[in-house]
PDB file of C-alpha atoms in Angstrom:
ATOM      1  CA  CYS G   1     138.425  13.889-375.869  1.00 46.00           C
ATOM      2  CA  SER G   2     136.572  17.148-376.015  1.00 50.00           C
ATOM      3  CA  ASP G   3     137.984  20.482-377.113  1.00 57.00           C
ATOM      4  CA  ALA G   4     138.286  21.591-373.474  1.00 61.00           C
ATOM      5  CA  GLY G   5     140.827  18.842-372.816  1.00 68.00           C
ATOM      6  CA  GLU G   6     138.461  16.783-370.674  1.00 78.00           C
ATOM      7  CA  LEU G   7     138.620  13.016-370.839  1.00 79.00           C
ATOM      8  CA  VAL G   8     135.407  11.420-372.084  1.00 80.00           C
ATOM      9  CA  MET G   9     134.928   7.737-371.267  1.00 79.00           C
ATOM     10  CA  PHE G  10     132.542   5.267-372.849  1.00 81.00           C
ATOM     11  CA  VAL G  11     131.412   2.118-371.066  1.00 80.00           C
ATOM     12  CA  THR G  12     130.674  -1.043-373.020  1.00 82.00           C
ATOM     13  CA  PHE G  13     128.955  -4.064-371.594  1.00 83.00           C
ATOM     14  CA  GLN G  14     130.413  -6.673-373.942  1.00 85.00           C
ATOM     15  CA  GLY G  15     131.186  -9.818-371.991  1.00 84.00           C
ATOM     16  CA  THR G  16     128.848  -8.831-369.146  1.00 83.00           C
ATOM     17  CA  THR G  17     126.883 -11.679-367.576  1.00 82.00           C
ATOM     18  CA  ILE G  18     123.568 -11.115-365.811  1.00 82.00           C
ATOM     19  CA  VAL G  19     123.671 -13.350-362.733  1.00 80.00           C
ATOM     20  CA  GLY G  20     120.147 -12.625-361.508  1.00 83.00           C
ATOM     21  CA  ARG G  21     117.207 -10.299-361.468  1.00 83.00           C
ATOM     22  CA  GLY G  22     114.910  -9.054-358.760  1.00 83.00           C
ATOM     23  CA  LYS G  23     111.754  -6.977-358.678  1.00 88.00           C
ATOM     24  CA  GLU G  24     112.311  -5.907-355.104  1.00 90.00           C
ATOM     25  CA  LYS G  25     115.314  -3.878-353.935  1.00 91.00           C
ATOM     26  CA  VAL G  26     116.003  -6.197-350.986  1.00 90.00           C
ATOM     27  CA  ALA G  27     116.147  -9.234-353.319  1.00 88.00           C
ATOM     28  CA  ARG G  28     118.713  -7.464-355.506  1.00 88.00           C
ATOM     29  CA  GLU G  29     120.755  -6.483-352.444  1.00 90.00           C
ATOM     30  CA  VAL G  30     120.721 -10.056-351.096  1.00 90.00           C
ATOM     31  CA  LEU G  31     121.848 -11.349-354.497  1.00 89.00           C
ATOM     32  CA  GLU G  32     124.604  -8.720-354.616  1.00 88.00           C
ATOM     33  CA  ALA G  33     125.873  -9.660-351.139  1.00 90.00           C
ATOM     34  CA  TYR G  34     125.636 -13.388-351.913  1.00 90.00           C
ATOM     35  CA  MET G  35     127.570 -13.127-355.194  1.00 87.00           C
ATOM     36  CA  ILE G  36     130.314 -10.963-353.670  1.00 86.00           C
ATOM     37  CA  LYS G  37     130.698 -13.427-350.785  1.00 86.00           C
ATOM     38  CA  LYS G  38     130.652 -16.554-353.015  1.00 84.00           C
ATOM     39  CA  GLU G  39     132.514 -15.385-356.109  1.00 80.00           C
ATOM     40  CA  CYS G  40     135.001 -12.874-354.704  1.00 77.00           C
ATOM     41  CA  PRO G  41     135.591 -13.602-351.012  1.00 72.00           C
ATOM     42  CA  ASP G  42     139.235 -12.479-351.076  1.00 77.00           C
ATOM     43  CA  LYS G  43     138.905  -9.660-353.595  1.00 75.00           C
ATOM     44  CA  CYS G  44     137.806  -6.210-352.562  1.00 66.00           C
ATOM     45  CA  ILE G  45     135.596  -5.193-355.485  1.00 67.00           C
ATOM     46  CA  SER G  46     132.848  -3.499-353.537  1.00 70.00           C
ATOM     47  CA  GLN G  47     131.123  -3.465-350.196  1.00 78.00           C
ATOM     48  CA  PRO G  48     127.733  -5.154-350.393  1.00 81.00           C
ATOM     49  CA  SER G  49     124.679  -3.121-349.459  1.00 83.00           C
ATOM     50  CA  LEU G  50     123.982  -5.585-346.656  1.00 89.00           C
ATOM     51  CA  PHE G  51     125.827  -8.321-344.741  1.00 90.00           C
ATOM     52  CA  LEU G  52     124.927 -12.011-344.967  1.00 91.00           C
ATOM     53  CA  HIS G  53     125.826 -14.351-342.124  1.00 92.00           C
ATOM     54  CA  LYS G  54     127.230 -17.796-342.953  1.00 92.00           C
ATOM     55  CA  LYS G  55     123.884 -19.452-342.096  1.00 94.00           C
ATOM     56  CA  GLU G  56     122.119 -17.150-344.565  1.00 93.00           C
ATOM     57  CA  VAL G  57     124.637 -17.967-347.304  1.00 90.00           C
ATOM     58  CA  ASP G  58     124.229 -21.687-346.549  1.00 92.00           C
ATOM     59  CA  PHE G  59     120.440 -21.298-346.782  1.00 92.00           C
ATOM     60  CA  ILE G  60     120.704 -19.629-350.205  1.00 90.00           C
ATOM     61  CA  ASP G  61     123.064 -22.435-351.273  1.00 90.00           C
ATOM     62  CA  THR G  62     120.259 -24.952-350.628  1.00 90.00           C
ATOM     63  CA  PHE G  63     118.361 -23.251-353.483  1.00 83.00           C
ATOM     64  CA  GLY G  64     121.343 -23.544-355.819  1.00 80.00           C
ATOM     65  CA  GLY G  65     122.409 -19.969-355.191  1.00 75.00           C
ATOM     66  CA  ARG G  66     119.119 -18.551-356.461  1.00 73.00           C
ATOM     67  CA  VAL G  67     117.488 -15.640-354.693  1.00 69.00           C
ATOM     68  CA  ILE G  68     113.748 -16.102-355.205  1.00 65.00           C
ATOM     69  CA  ASP G  69     111.755 -12.925-355.893  1.00 66.00           C
ATOM     70  CA  ASP G  70     108.155 -13.600-356.978  1.00 60.00           C
TER      71      ASP G  70
END
């Protein structure tokens, strides 16, 4: 805490897992939406930047859940 009585928080990334990378913003947003839909369908952790339809999720599943960004 500082002298002014303000709370100072520090964020640590221990235990953080990188689930994917993307050069392009849209690839990162698709990965974000896919992971939220697959890993946390009943938990409200965040709203994805975009919406994936079931057919789009199924299509990504055919690649083993990998979003390709070359």
